């Protein structure tokens, strides 16, 4: 897994989150998923399924409790991708 | 924001979504007349939003059994079975459930919610995996959270999606619990159990099926989806509740794995709560007997289900894929759903209103549940009223 994969993860997350967000917010790595995007929990869980499929990994949703920002989510996905390949 | 301000913010968001909908949840019911009728305010309403599938809430056998148990054993057990002991009724009901499902082991829990919490958190722990349907009931989800296991969701009833996720588990399949439901409570659709079993046999894992809504409803003897599919022996653990077709409160887990017994010593939702009261156990035992010989009740229930499903479908309502006791009209917006719900109540029909995020995929539902005690005329009245309101509320948009 390389830097470019990290960028790929970040891009996918930003693209999908801007579709899902209720508000017209510019999404940056520091954007808070819950407070700033008001993404409800079901939408977030469904996004996780999409990310699992995009990178062919398993992302247990219980580990999301530590995730608040887009960057933290990208870090988590990246870490799982590295350890699974 | 402090803790109380956070609750205020959540309450404000709820009221902003539906300013007129505040009374739609937890509506006060002043009097209950029968399995199908109650008084709300000064209206006598037809109950179309209960889980009383066999219509047994006033069955004389159950009422008599509950009365006798109170007289003989008092109103409550005042503690857990672990500490205060197991009454005759608790043990008898467990034997009766084991016999009903031809299983060697059975545990009774204080609620259906706790049956899932206790079974799941007893079977899996941190480092293990649960593979659950995306539309799983909150009791399943909460049980998974309590367990500390890794939770993976698959798309509701989508077997290709489930297989993909099974494959990705690799060696972790050894310690994976797969969970599905006999009938899903939101849209009333059934799990594709034969396909799930096939995938389980191909990849491995242990299978738990929650028959909460299908117990008493599906199968000749009312065992649930395991009976209509003939797959009783392929399912490792079955959970269910007493609060729907059995008309009391409580839950159970049955299995042919003798390890189920160990849950009594490790499962907090079993150990650290009071056991079901004598009256609850007694009425449940009487109801289970009626359920087992209740094929005439199931016939009537299904004839009611098919009648209402066909009529709503013909009118144009978007419904779940299978007719069944849960018939939910999928409505585009929460406002339309509230309007339909209110108008039905104006016509003396009580149904359930389900709004996002409780309903799957951001939908709003107006959900009926049909029971065996509804008459053909009552079902027709409900269907006709839905038909009349379809145009009035402009459901197409
Ligand atoms: C699928 C499912 N499982 C479990 C439960 C929990 O049962 P109970 O309400 O008896 O605690 C319910 C109902 O609320 C349910 O719909």
Tab-separated table of C-alpha atoms and ligand atoms in Angstrom:
chain	number	residue	atom	x	y	z
A	1	UNK	CA	0.000	0.000	0.000
A	2	UNK	CA	1.456	3.302	-1.069
A	3	UNK	CA	0.770	6.998	-0.655
A	4	UNK	CA	-1.293	6.978	-3.808
A	5	UNK	CA	-3.586	4.366	-2.262
A	6	UNK	CA	-4.086	6.643	0.708
A	7	UNK	CA	-5.006	9.461	-1.656
A	8	UNK	CA	-7.374	7.137	-3.448
A	9	UNK	CA	-9.093	6.294	-0.155
A	10	UNK	CA	-9.331	9.958	0.789
A	11	UNK	CA	-10.772	10.876	-2.604
A	12	UNK	CA	-13.406	8.143	-2.480
A	13	UNK	CA	-14.443	9.180	1.020
A	14	UNK	CA	-14.663	12.870	0.148
A	15	UNK	CA	-16.656	12.178	-3.020
A	16	UNK	CA	-19.147	9.895	-1.341
A	17	UNK	CA	-19.458	12.055	1.765
A	18	UNK	CA	-20.270	15.126	-0.255
A	19	UNK	CA	-23.113	13.169	-1.885
A	20	UNK	CA	-24.386	11.969	1.478
A	21	UNK	CA	-24.004	15.152	3.505
A	22	UNK	CA	-27.179	17.014	4.296
A	23	UNK	CA	-25.495	20.373	4.239
A	24	UNK	CA	-23.476	22.096	1.568
A	25	UNK	CA	-20.131	21.693	3.324
A	26	UNK	CA	-16.701	21.655	1.774
A	27	UNK	CA	-15.216	18.357	2.855
A	28	UNK	CA	-11.648	18.349	4.098
A	29	UNK	CA	-9.706	15.704	6.027
A	30	UNK	CA	-10.563	17.545	9.236
A	31	UNK	CA	-14.318	17.612	8.642
A	32	UNK	CA	-16.203	16.019	11.511
A	33	UNK	CA	-18.557	13.345	10.171
A	34	UNK	CA	-21.283	13.714	12.734
A	35	UNK	CA	-21.173	17.339	13.880
A	36	UNK	CA	-20.426	19.019	10.571
A	37	UNK	CA	-21.964	16.684	8.024
A	38	UNK	CA	-24.889	15.468	10.125
A	39	UNK	CA	-24.551	12.083	8.498
A	40	UNK	CA	-26.929	9.730	10.240
A	41	UNK	CA	-25.601	6.454	11.520
A	42	UNK	CA	-27.308	4.297	8.884
A	43	UNK	CA	-25.844	6.339	6.030
A	44	UNK	CA	-22.415	6.012	7.584
A	45	UNK	CA	-22.836	2.250	7.976
A	46	UNK	CA	-23.886	1.963	4.340
A	47	UNK	CA	-20.893	4.017	3.274
A	48	UNK	CA	-18.675	1.560	5.142
A	49	UNK	CA	-20.126	-1.272	3.033
A	50	UNK	CA	-19.243	0.651	-0.120
A	51	UNK	CA	-15.694	1.234	1.085
A	52	UNK	CA	-15.358	-2.454	1.964
A	53	UNK	CA	-16.314	-3.313	-1.605
A	54	UNK	CA	-14.117	-0.653	-3.190
A	55	UNK	CA	-10.999	-1.955	-1.424
A	56	UNK	CA	-12.022	-5.593	-0.918
A	57	UNK	CA	-11.578	-5.466	2.858
A	58	UNK	CA	-13.635	-6.063	6.011
A	59	UNK	CA	-14.215	-2.980	8.159
A	60	UNK	CA	-15.814	-3.969	11.445
A	61	UNK	CA	-18.290	-1.217	12.285
A	62	UNK	CA	-17.570	-1.441	16.001
A	63	UNK	CA	-14.124	0.102	15.417
A	64	UNK	CA	-15.815	3.235	14.065
A	65	UNK	CA	-16.451	4.408	17.605
A	66	UNK	CA	-12.978	5.975	17.571
A	67	UNK	CA	-13.548	7.749	14.255
A	68	UNK	CA	-14.703	11.361	14.196
A	69	UNK	CA	-13.079	13.030	11.202
A	70	UNK	CA	-12.683	12.138	7.549
A	71	UNK	CA	-8.931	11.761	8.111
A	72	UNK	CA	-9.476	9.302	10.961
A	73	UNK	CA	-11.759	7.253	8.736
A	74	UNK	CA	-9.213	7.296	5.910
A	75	UNK	CA	-6.462	6.253	8.355
A	76	UNK	CA	-8.572	3.349	9.565
A	77	UNK	CA	-9.358	2.135	6.039
A	78	UNK	CA	-5.713	2.508	5.065
A	79	UNK	CA	-4.535	0.539	8.097
A	80	UNK	CA	-6.971	-2.291	7.405
A	81	UNK	CA	-6.006	-2.361	3.731
A	82	UNK	CA	-2.293	-2.630	4.575
A	83	UNK	CA	-2.758	-5.411	7.103
A	84	UNK	CA	-5.097	-7.399	4.873
A	85	UNK	CA	-2.941	-7.396	1.752
B	1	UNK	CA	-22.976	21.325	24.900
B	2	UNK	CA	-23.583	19.544	28.187
B	3	UNK	CA	-25.443	16.227	28.401
B	4	UNK	CA	-28.880	17.718	28.864
B	5	UNK	CA	-28.368	20.281	26.100
B	6	UNK	CA	-27.505	17.447	23.727
B	7	UNK	CA	-30.873	15.858	24.497
B	8	UNK	CA	-32.578	19.209	23.952
B	9	UNK	CA	-30.886	19.490	20.559
B	10	UNK	CA	-32.031	15.993	19.589
B	11	UNK	CA	-35.590	16.789	20.710
B	12	UNK	CA	-35.562	20.016	18.690
B	13	UNK	CA	-34.384	18.144	15.585
B	14	UNK	CA	-37.185	15.604	16.054
B	15	UNK	CA	-39.825	18.328	16.388
B	16	UNK	CA	-38.445	20.237	13.409
B	17	UNK	CA	-38.810	17.150	11.202
B	18	UNK	CA	-42.492	16.729	11.978
B	19	UNK	CA	-43.982	19.655	13.915
B	20	UNK	CA	-47.422	18.040	13.960
B	21	UNK	CA	-46.199	14.527	14.581
B	22	UNK	CA	-45.312	14.821	18.221
B	23	UNK	CA	-48.305	12.768	19.358
B	24	UNK	CA	-47.726	9.938	16.904
B	25	UNK	CA	-45.341	7.986	19.091
B	26	UNK	CA	-46.316	6.292	22.321
B	27	UNK	CA	-49.930	7.290	21.840
B	28	UNK	CA	-52.014	6.966	25.026
B	29	UNK	CA	-54.360	3.993	24.898
B	30	UNK	CA	-57.122	4.493	27.450
B	31	UNK	CA	-58.833	1.119	27.372
B	32	UNK	CA	-58.253	-2.212	25.681
B	33	UNK	CA	-61.434	-4.046	24.716
B	34	UNK	CA	-60.151	-7.092	22.864
B	35	UNK	CA	-57.358	-8.387	20.639
B	36	UNK	CA	-58.555	-6.002	17.951
B	37	UNK	CA	-60.172	-2.992	19.624
B	38	UNK	CA	-59.168	-0.232	22.043
B	39	UNK	CA	-60.035	3.332	22.984
B	40	UNK	CA	-57.720	6.175	22.028
B	41	UNK	CA	-59.007	9.511	23.352
B	42	UNK	CA	-62.744	9.169	22.829
B	43	UNK	CA	-62.418	7.011	19.753
B	44	UNK	CA	-62.985	3.272	19.589
B	45	UNK	CA	-60.272	2.131	17.207
B	46	UNK	CA	-59.426	-0.993	15.288
B	47	UNK	CA	-55.957	-2.160	16.323
B	48	UNK	CA	-53.895	-2.739	13.201
B	49	UNK	CA	-50.516	-2.030	14.730
B	50	UNK	CA	-49.910	-4.763	17.301
B	51	UNK	CA	-47.842	-7.936	17.060
B	52	UNK	CA	-50.730	-9.977	18.398
B	53	UNK	CA	-50.545	-12.252	15.355
B	54	UNK	CA	-52.672	-15.111	16.648
B	55	UNK	CA	-55.039	-12.776	18.496
B	56	UNK	CA	-54.462	-14.525	21.829
B	57	UNK	CA	-54.172	-11.534	24.222
B	58	UNK	CA	-57.537	-12.413	25.778
B	59	UNK	CA	-57.439	-16.192	25.336
B	60	UNK	CA	-59.290	-17.563	28.398
B	61	UNK	CA	-56.746	-20.386	28.798
B	62	UNK	CA	-53.885	-17.883	29.115
B	63	UNK	CA	-55.748	-15.541	31.427
B	64	UNK	CA	-56.761	-18.426	33.696
B	65	UNK	CA	-53.201	-19.764	33.837
B	66	UNK	CA	-51.849	-16.312	34.741
B	67	UNK	CA	-54.441	-15.857	37.507
B	68	UNK	CA	-53.665	-19.245	39.010
B	69	UNK	CA	-49.925	-18.583	38.949
B	70	UNK	CA	-50.313	-15.257	40.729
B	71	UNK	CA	-52.478	-16.875	43.395
B	72	UNK	CA	-50.033	-19.723	43.911
B	73	UNK	CA	-46.640	-18.094	43.410
B	74	UNK	CA	-47.125	-14.357	43.864
B	75	UNK	CA	-46.554	-11.420	41.568
B	76	UNK	CA	-42.808	-11.600	40.979
B	77	UNK	CA	-39.684	-13.663	41.471
B	78	UNK	CA	-37.790	-10.629	42.840
B	79	UNK	CA	-34.497	-11.722	41.373
B	80	UNK	CA	-32.335	-13.596	38.943
B	81	UNK	CA	-32.537	-17.351	38.521
B	82	UNK	CA	-28.825	-17.563	39.246
B	83	UNK	CA	-29.320	-16.133	42.721
B	84	UNK	CA	-32.964	-16.772	43.572
B	85	UNK	CA	-33.470	-20.114	41.846
B	86	UNK	CA	-35.537	-21.432	38.955
B	87	UNK	CA	-39.253	-21.915	39.542
B	88	UNK	CA	-41.051	-24.965	38.228
B	89	UNK	CA	-42.603	-22.822	35.483
B	90	UNK	CA	-39.267	-21.540	34.166
B	91	UNK	CA	-37.959	-25.090	33.863
B	92	UNK	CA	-41.196	-26.417	32.393
B	93	UNK	CA	-41.338	-23.691	29.758
B	94	UNK	CA	-37.747	-24.436	28.773
B	95	UNK	CA	-38.600	-28.130	28.382
B	96	UNK	CA	-41.639	-27.214	26.314
B	97	UNK	CA	-39.622	-24.984	23.984
B	98	UNK	CA	-36.961	-27.687	23.600
B	99	UNK	CA	-39.693	-30.169	22.761
B	100	UNK	CA	-41.406	-27.780	20.331
B	101	UNK	CA	-38.185	-27.308	18.366
B	102	UNK	CA	-36.976	-30.894	18.909
B	103	UNK	CA	-33.835	-29.433	20.461
B	104	UNK	CA	-31.798	-30.615	23.412
B	105	UNK	CA	-31.254	-27.221	25.043
B	106	UNK	CA	-33.370	-24.192	25.715
B	107	UNK	CA	-33.007	-21.036	27.793
B	108	UNK	CA	-35.760	-18.603	28.717
B	109	UNK	CA	-34.873	-14.903	29.014
B	110	UNK	CA	-36.811	-12.043	30.586
B	111	UNK	CA	-37.491	-10.266	27.284
B	112	UNK	CA	-36.975	-11.001	23.604
B	113	UNK	CA	-34.517	-8.125	23.494
B	114	UNK	CA	-32.472	-9.823	26.199
B	115	UNK	CA	-32.709	-13.187	24.424
B	116	UNK	CA	-30.738	-11.667	21.546
B	117	UNK	CA	-28.470	-9.638	23.791
B	118	UNK	CA	-27.740	-12.623	26.018
B	119	UNK	CA	-27.353	-15.221	23.294
B	120	UNK	CA	-25.144	-13.132	21.011
B	121	UNK	CA	-22.924	-11.743	23.776
B	122	UNK	CA	-22.644	-15.252	25.212
B	123	UNK	CA	-21.617	-16.811	21.908
B	124	UNK	CA	-19.125	-14.261	20.601
B	125	UNK	CA	-16.600	-11.911	22.188
B	126	UNK	CA	-13.754	-9.571	21.264
B	127	UNK	CA	-11.751	-10.939	18.334
B	128	UNK	CA	-14.718	-12.996	17.036
B	129	UNK	CA	-16.916	-11.829	14.161
B	130	UNK	CA	-20.649	-11.364	13.657
B	131	UNK	CA	-21.990	-11.173	10.116
B	132	UNK	CA	-25.415	-9.570	10.297
B	133	UNK	CA	-28.126	-8.472	7.893
B	134	UNK	CA	-28.087	-4.709	7.281
B	135	UNK	CA	-31.696	-4.409	8.474
B	136	UNK	CA	-31.175	-6.329	11.713
B	137	UNK	CA	-33.376	-5.493	14.676
B	138	UNK	CA	-31.829	-3.241	17.343
B	139	UNK	CA	-31.690	-6.132	19.813
B	140	UNK	CA	-29.365	-7.999	17.440
B	141	UNK	CA	-27.244	-4.956	16.818
B	142	UNK	CA	-27.022	-4.115	20.510
B	143	UNK	CA	-26.138	-7.722	21.336
B	144	UNK	CA	-23.281	-7.510	18.855
B	145	UNK	CA	-22.057	-4.241	20.373
B	146	UNK	CA	-22.268	-5.694	23.877
B	147	UNK	CA	-20.251	-8.723	22.786
B	148	UNK	CA	-17.284	-6.648	21.599
B	149	UNK	CA	-17.045	-8.820	18.455
B	150	UNK	CA	-16.189	-7.383	15.049
B	151	UNK	CA	-19.453	-6.487	13.333
B	152	UNK	CA	-19.783	-6.837	9.558
B	153	UNK	CA	-23.109	-6.024	7.845
B	154	UNK	CA	-24.320	-7.405	4.537
B	155	UNK	CA	-26.993	-5.781	2.369
B	156	UNK	CA	-30.457	-6.777	3.463
B	157	UNK	CA	-31.327	-10.236	2.112
B	158	UNK	CA	-28.694	-9.880	-0.630
B	159	UNK	CA	-26.918	-13.218	-0.923
B	160	UNK	CA	-24.258	-12.085	-3.400
B	161	UNK	CA	-23.357	-9.342	-0.963
B	162	UNK	CA	-23.321	-11.778	1.946
B	163	UNK	CA	-21.060	-14.166	0.049
B	164	UNK	CA	-18.576	-11.410	-0.740
B	165	UNK	CA	-18.290	-10.602	2.939
B	166	UNK	CA	-18.025	-14.248	3.958
B	167	UNK	CA	-15.198	-14.741	1.513
B	168	UNK	CA	-13.304	-11.732	2.874
B	169	UNK	CA	-13.408	-13.180	6.375
B	170	UNK	CA	-10.870	-15.856	5.430
B	171	UNK	CA	-9.798	-17.858	8.472
B	172	UNK	CA	-11.898	-15.678	10.768
B	173	UNK	CA	-14.898	-17.705	9.606
B	174	UNK	CA	-13.963	-20.225	12.330
B	175	UNK	CA	-15.155	-17.749	14.933
B	176	UNK	CA	-17.997	-16.132	12.997
B	177	UNK	CA	-21.651	-15.992	13.965
B	178	UNK	CA	-24.075	-15.304	11.090
B	179	UNK	CA	-27.401	-13.743	12.101
B	180	UNK	CA	-30.680	-13.416	10.182
B	181	UNK	CA	-34.388	-13.042	11.003
B	182	UNK	CA	-37.319	-15.233	10.006
B	183	UNK	CA	-39.534	-12.267	9.135
B	184	UNK	CA	-38.112	-8.740	9.135
B	185	UNK	CA	-40.232	-6.396	11.181
B	186	UNK	CA	-40.067	-3.344	8.927
B	187	UNK	CA	-41.252	-4.654	5.557
B	188	UNK	CA	-42.434	-8.108	6.605
B	189	UNK	CA	-40.140	-9.905	4.174
B	190	UNK	CA	-38.526	-13.256	4.963
B	191	UNK	CA	-34.852	-14.227	5.021
B	192	UNK	CA	-33.714	-16.425	2.080
B	193	UNK	CA	-32.860	-19.133	4.596
B	194	UNK	CA	-32.035	-21.896	2.109
B	195	UNK	CA	-29.429	-19.659	0.457
B	196	UNK	CA	-28.021	-18.542	3.792
B	197	UNK	CA	-27.658	-22.170	4.887
B	198	UNK	CA	-26.000	-23.038	1.598
B	199	UNK	CA	-23.451	-20.245	2.074
B	200	UNK	CA	-22.885	-21.249	5.673
B	201	UNK	CA	-22.197	-24.809	4.565
B	202	UNK	CA	-19.831	-23.587	1.862
B	203	UNK	CA	-17.803	-21.152	3.982
B	204	UNK	CA	-18.436	-22.191	7.602
B	205	UNK	CA	-19.638	-20.266	10.639
B	206	UNK	CA	-22.464	-20.718	13.102
B	207	UNK	CA	-25.986	-19.573	12.219
B	208	UNK	CA	-28.452	-17.841	14.531
B	209	UNK	CA	-31.999	-17.151	13.344
B	210	UNK	CA	-34.323	-14.779	15.209
B	211	UNK	CA	-37.883	-16.056	14.741
B	212	UNK	CA	-39.434	-13.153	16.716
B	213	UNK	CA	-42.055	-12.331	14.074
B	214	UNK	CA	-42.306	-15.767	12.462
B	215	UNK	CA	-42.975	-17.884	15.566
B	216	UNK	CA	-46.619	-18.939	15.453
B	217	UNK	CA	-46.970	-17.387	12.018
B	218	UNK	CA	-44.993	-19.637	9.674
B	219	UNK	CA	-45.063	-23.418	9.451
B	220	UNK	CA	-47.720	-26.009	10.087
B	221	UNK	CA	-46.987	-26.160	13.806
B	222	UNK	CA	-45.849	-22.519	13.995
B	223	UNK	CA	-42.108	-23.065	14.501
B	224	UNK	CA	-41.360	-20.306	12.027
B	225	UNK	CA	-39.211	-20.049	8.931
B	226	UNK	CA	-37.222	-23.146	9.965
B	227	UNK	CA	-40.407	-25.133	9.482
B	228	UNK	CA	-41.596	-23.776	6.135
B	229	UNK	CA	-38.095	-24.276	4.729
B	230	UNK	CA	-37.498	-27.641	6.430
B	231	UNK	CA	-34.156	-26.316	7.694
B	232	UNK	CA	-34.568	-26.699	11.441
B	233	UNK	CA	-31.492	-28.894	11.694
B	234	UNK	CA	-29.315	-26.491	9.720
B	235	UNK	CA	-29.802	-23.559	12.064
B	236	UNK	CA	-27.511	-23.641	15.112
B	237	UNK	CA	-29.400	-21.304	17.427
B	238	UNK	CA	-32.960	-19.999	17.262
B	239	UNK	CA	-34.056	-17.017	19.327
B	240	UNK	CA	-37.513	-15.565	19.657
B	241	UNK	CA	-39.854	-13.589	21.822
B	242	UNK	CA	-43.012	-14.205	23.854
B	243	UNK	CA	-44.205	-10.671	23.183
B	244	UNK	CA	-45.750	-11.222	19.776
B	245	UNK	CA	-47.724	-14.374	18.933
B	246	UNK	CA	-47.443	-15.608	22.555
B	247	UNK	CA	-48.905	-12.377	23.953
B	248	UNK	CA	-46.783	-11.947	27.068
B	249	UNK	CA	-43.171	-10.838	27.626
B	250	UNK	CA	-39.984	-12.844	27.573
B	251	UNK	CA	-37.718	-14.552	25.082
B	252	UNK	CA	-35.965	-17.804	24.390
B	253	UNK	CA	-33.035	-19.476	22.695
B	254	UNK	CA	-33.077	-23.131	21.611
B	255	UNK	CA	-30.284	-25.251	20.166
B	256	UNK	CA	-28.997	-28.742	19.716
B	257	UNK	CA	-25.570	-27.566	20.796
B	258	UNK	CA	-25.188	-28.558	24.464
B	259	UNK	CA	-22.891	-25.536	24.865
B	260	UNK	CA	-26.009	-23.358	25.044
B	261	UNK	CA	-26.233	-24.306	28.743
B	262	UNK	CA	-22.962	-22.496	29.416
B	263	UNK	CA	-24.659	-19.193	28.590
B	264	UNK	CA	-26.411	-19.369	31.944
B	265	UNK	CA	-23.018	-18.782	33.585
B	266	UNK	CA	-21.540	-16.153	31.268
B	267	UNK	CA	-24.385	-14.154	29.764
B	268	UNK	CA	-25.039	-10.969	31.708
B	269	UNK	CA	-28.476	-10.290	30.164
B	270	UNK	CA	-29.489	-13.697	31.574
B	271	UNK	CA	-27.742	-13.472	34.937
B	272	UNK	CA	-28.110	-9.870	36.027
B	273	UNK	CA	-31.828	-9.365	35.655
B	274	UNK	CA	-34.910	-10.709	37.374
B	275	UNK	CA	-36.458	-13.838	35.894
B	276	UNK	CA	-39.912	-13.698	34.275
B	277	UNK	CA	-42.803	-13.470	36.739
B	278	UNK	CA	-44.932	-16.553	37.474
B	279	UNK	CA	-47.958	-15.089	35.674
B	280	UNK	CA	-45.876	-14.308	32.593
B	281	UNK	CA	-44.475	-17.810	32.462
B	282	UNK	CA	-47.869	-19.407	33.038
B	283	UNK	CA	-49.663	-17.461	30.312
B	284	UNK	CA	-46.769	-18.087	27.920
B	285	UNK	CA	-46.965	-21.831	28.536
B	286	UNK	CA	-50.699	-21.790	27.868
B	287	UNK	CA	-50.176	-19.677	24.732
B	288	UNK	CA	-47.447	-21.989	23.445
B	289	UNK	CA	-49.867	-24.873	23.683
B	290	UNK	CA	-52.512	-22.905	21.759
B	291	UNK	CA	-49.882	-21.855	19.207
B	292	UNK	CA	-48.796	-25.449	18.578
B	293	UNK	CA	-52.310	-26.591	17.842
B	294	UNK	CA	-53.309	-23.304	16.246
B	295	UNK	CA	-53.175	-24.172	12.556
B	296	UNK	CA	-56.753	-22.836	12.210
B	297	UNK	CA	-55.484	-19.503	13.642
B	298	UNK	CA	-52.634	-19.471	11.131
B	299	UNK	CA	-55.070	-20.209	8.301
B	300	UNK	CA	-57.239	-17.266	9.322
B	301	UNK	CA	-54.188	-15.030	9.833
B	302	UNK	CA	-52.857	-15.822	6.371
B	303	UNK	CA	-56.184	-15.342	4.701
B	304	UNK	CA	-56.349	-11.877	6.340
B	305	UNK	CA	-52.755	-11.122	5.297
B	306	UNK	CA	-53.330	-12.053	1.674
B	307	UNK	CA	-56.565	-10.091	1.521
B	308	UNK	CA	-55.031	-6.851	2.821
B	309	UNK	CA	-51.763	-7.221	0.888
B	310	UNK	CA	-53.628	-7.792	-2.387
B	311	UNK	CA	-55.945	-4.858	-1.847
B	312	UNK	CA	-53.196	-2.372	-0.922
B	313	UNK	CA	-51.055	-3.551	-3.802
B	314	UNK	CA	-53.893	-3.168	-6.259
B	315	UNK	CA	-54.548	0.372	-5.075
B	316	UNK	CA	-50.918	1.214	-5.868
B	317	UNK	CA	-49.196	1.263	-2.498
B	318	UNK	CA	-45.565	0.230	-2.545
B	319	UNK	CA	-45.280	-2.764	-0.196
B	320	UNK	CA	-42.639	-5.228	0.947
B	321	UNK	CA	-41.964	-8.174	-1.393
B	322	UNK	CA	-43.917	-10.861	0.496
B	323	UNK	CA	-47.442	-10.862	1.876
B	324	UNK	CA	-47.406	-11.584	5.596
B	325	UNK	CA	-48.674	-10.327	8.934
B	326	UNK	CA	-46.478	-7.236	8.672
B	327	UNK	CA	-47.724	-5.145	5.749
B	328	UNK	CA	-45.910	-1.845	5.384
B	329	UNK	CA	-46.751	0.893	2.915
B	330	UNK	CA	-43.544	2.623	1.883
B	331	UNK	CA	-44.192	6.347	1.675
B	332	UNK	CA	-41.917	8.929	0.063
B	333	UNK	CA	-41.774	11.562	2.793
B	334	UNK	CA	-42.242	11.650	6.579
B	335	UNK	CA	-44.917	14.318	6.094
B	336	UNK	CA	-46.995	12.077	3.806
B	337	UNK	CA	-46.547	9.173	6.198
B	338	UNK	CA	-47.742	11.270	9.125
B	339	UNK	CA	-50.731	12.495	7.141
B	340	UNK	CA	-51.721	8.964	6.167
B	341	UNK	CA	-51.266	7.781	9.754
B	342	UNK	CA	-53.399	10.674	11.087
B	343	UNK	CA	-56.114	10.131	8.491
B	344	UNK	CA	-56.283	6.430	9.305
B	345	UNK	CA	-56.733	7.319	12.969
B	346	UNK	CA	-59.514	9.736	11.956
B	347	UNK	CA	-61.129	6.669	10.411
B	348	UNK	CA	-60.634	4.775	13.691
B	349	UNK	CA	-57.759	2.644	12.481
B	350	UNK	CA	-54.578	2.479	14.516
B	351	UNK	CA	-51.393	1.524	12.630
B	352	UNK	CA	-47.665	2.160	13.212
B	353	UNK	CA	-45.791	5.155	11.886
B	354	UNK	CA	-42.090	4.543	11.254
B	355	UNK	CA	-39.814	7.380	10.212
B	356	UNK	CA	-36.132	7.630	9.339
B	357	UNK	CA	-33.704	6.563	10.675
B	358	UNK	CA	-35.786	3.714	12.167
B	359	UNK	CA	-37.029	2.594	8.740
B	360	UNK	CA	-34.546	1.123	6.256
B	361	UNK	CA	-32.864	3.331	3.668
B	362	UNK	CA	-34.304	6.604	4.831
B	363	UNK	CA	-37.871	5.571	3.977
B	364	UNK	CA	-41.018	6.279	5.918
B	365	UNK	CA	-43.446	3.486	6.615
B	366	UNK	CA	-47.073	3.205	7.557
B	367	UNK	CA	-47.147	-0.312	8.879
B	368	UNK	CA	-50.105	-2.570	9.548
B	369	UNK	CA	-49.974	-5.806	11.386
B	370	UNK	CA	-52.702	-8.241	10.714
B	371	UNK	CA	-53.940	-10.792	13.207
B	372	UNK	CA	-56.070	-13.909	13.283
B	373	UNK	CA	-58.809	-12.199	15.285
B	374	UNK	CA	-59.535	-9.565	12.629
B	375	UNK	CA	-62.701	-10.310	10.714
B	376	UNK	CA	-62.834	-10.318	6.932
B	377	UNK	CA	-65.040	-7.205	7.151
B	378	UNK	CA	-62.540	-5.365	9.344
B	379	UNK	CA	-59.740	-6.146	6.924
B	380	UNK	CA	-61.890	-4.935	4.042
B	381	UNK	CA	-62.677	-1.699	5.921
B	382	UNK	CA	-58.943	-1.117	6.443
B	383	UNK	CA	-58.214	-1.833	2.772
B	384	UNK	CA	-61.044	0.451	1.608
B	385	UNK	CA	-59.845	3.256	3.876
B	386	UNK	CA	-56.281	2.964	2.599
B	387	UNK	CA	-57.704	3.057	-0.940
B	388	UNK	CA	-59.723	6.194	-0.240
B	389	UNK	CA	-56.699	7.937	1.278
B	390	UNK	CA	-54.347	6.993	-1.547
B	391	UNK	CA	-55.796	9.588	-3.884
B	392	UNK	CA	-56.491	12.115	-1.131
B	393	UNK	CA	-52.876	12.146	0.042
B	394	UNK	CA	-51.526	11.925	-3.472
B	395	UNK	CA	-49.312	8.975	-2.724
B	396	UNK	CA	-47.830	8.727	-6.184
B	397	UNK	CA	-45.627	11.746	-5.627
C	1	LIG	C1	-36.767	-9.176	15.276
C	1	LIG	C2	-36.978	-8.866	16.729
C	1	LIG	N1	-36.193	-9.464	17.636
C	1	LIG	C3	-36.350	-9.207	18.953
C	1	LIG	C4	-37.314	-8.352	19.410
C	1	LIG	C5	-37.385	-8.037	20.875
C	1	LIG	O1	-38.442	-8.623	21.490
C	1	LIG	P1	-39.156	-8.033	22.773
C	1	LIG	O2	-39.942	-6.849	22.345
C	1	LIG	O3	-40.003	-9.150	23.208
C	1	LIG	O4	-38.120	-7.676	23.791
C	1	LIG	C6	-38.186	-7.761	18.491
C	1	LIG	C7	-39.325	-6.908	18.891
C	1	LIG	O5	-39.303	-5.895	19.441
C	1	LIG	C8	-37.993	-7.999	17.114
C	1	LIG	O6	-38.761	-7.394	16.204
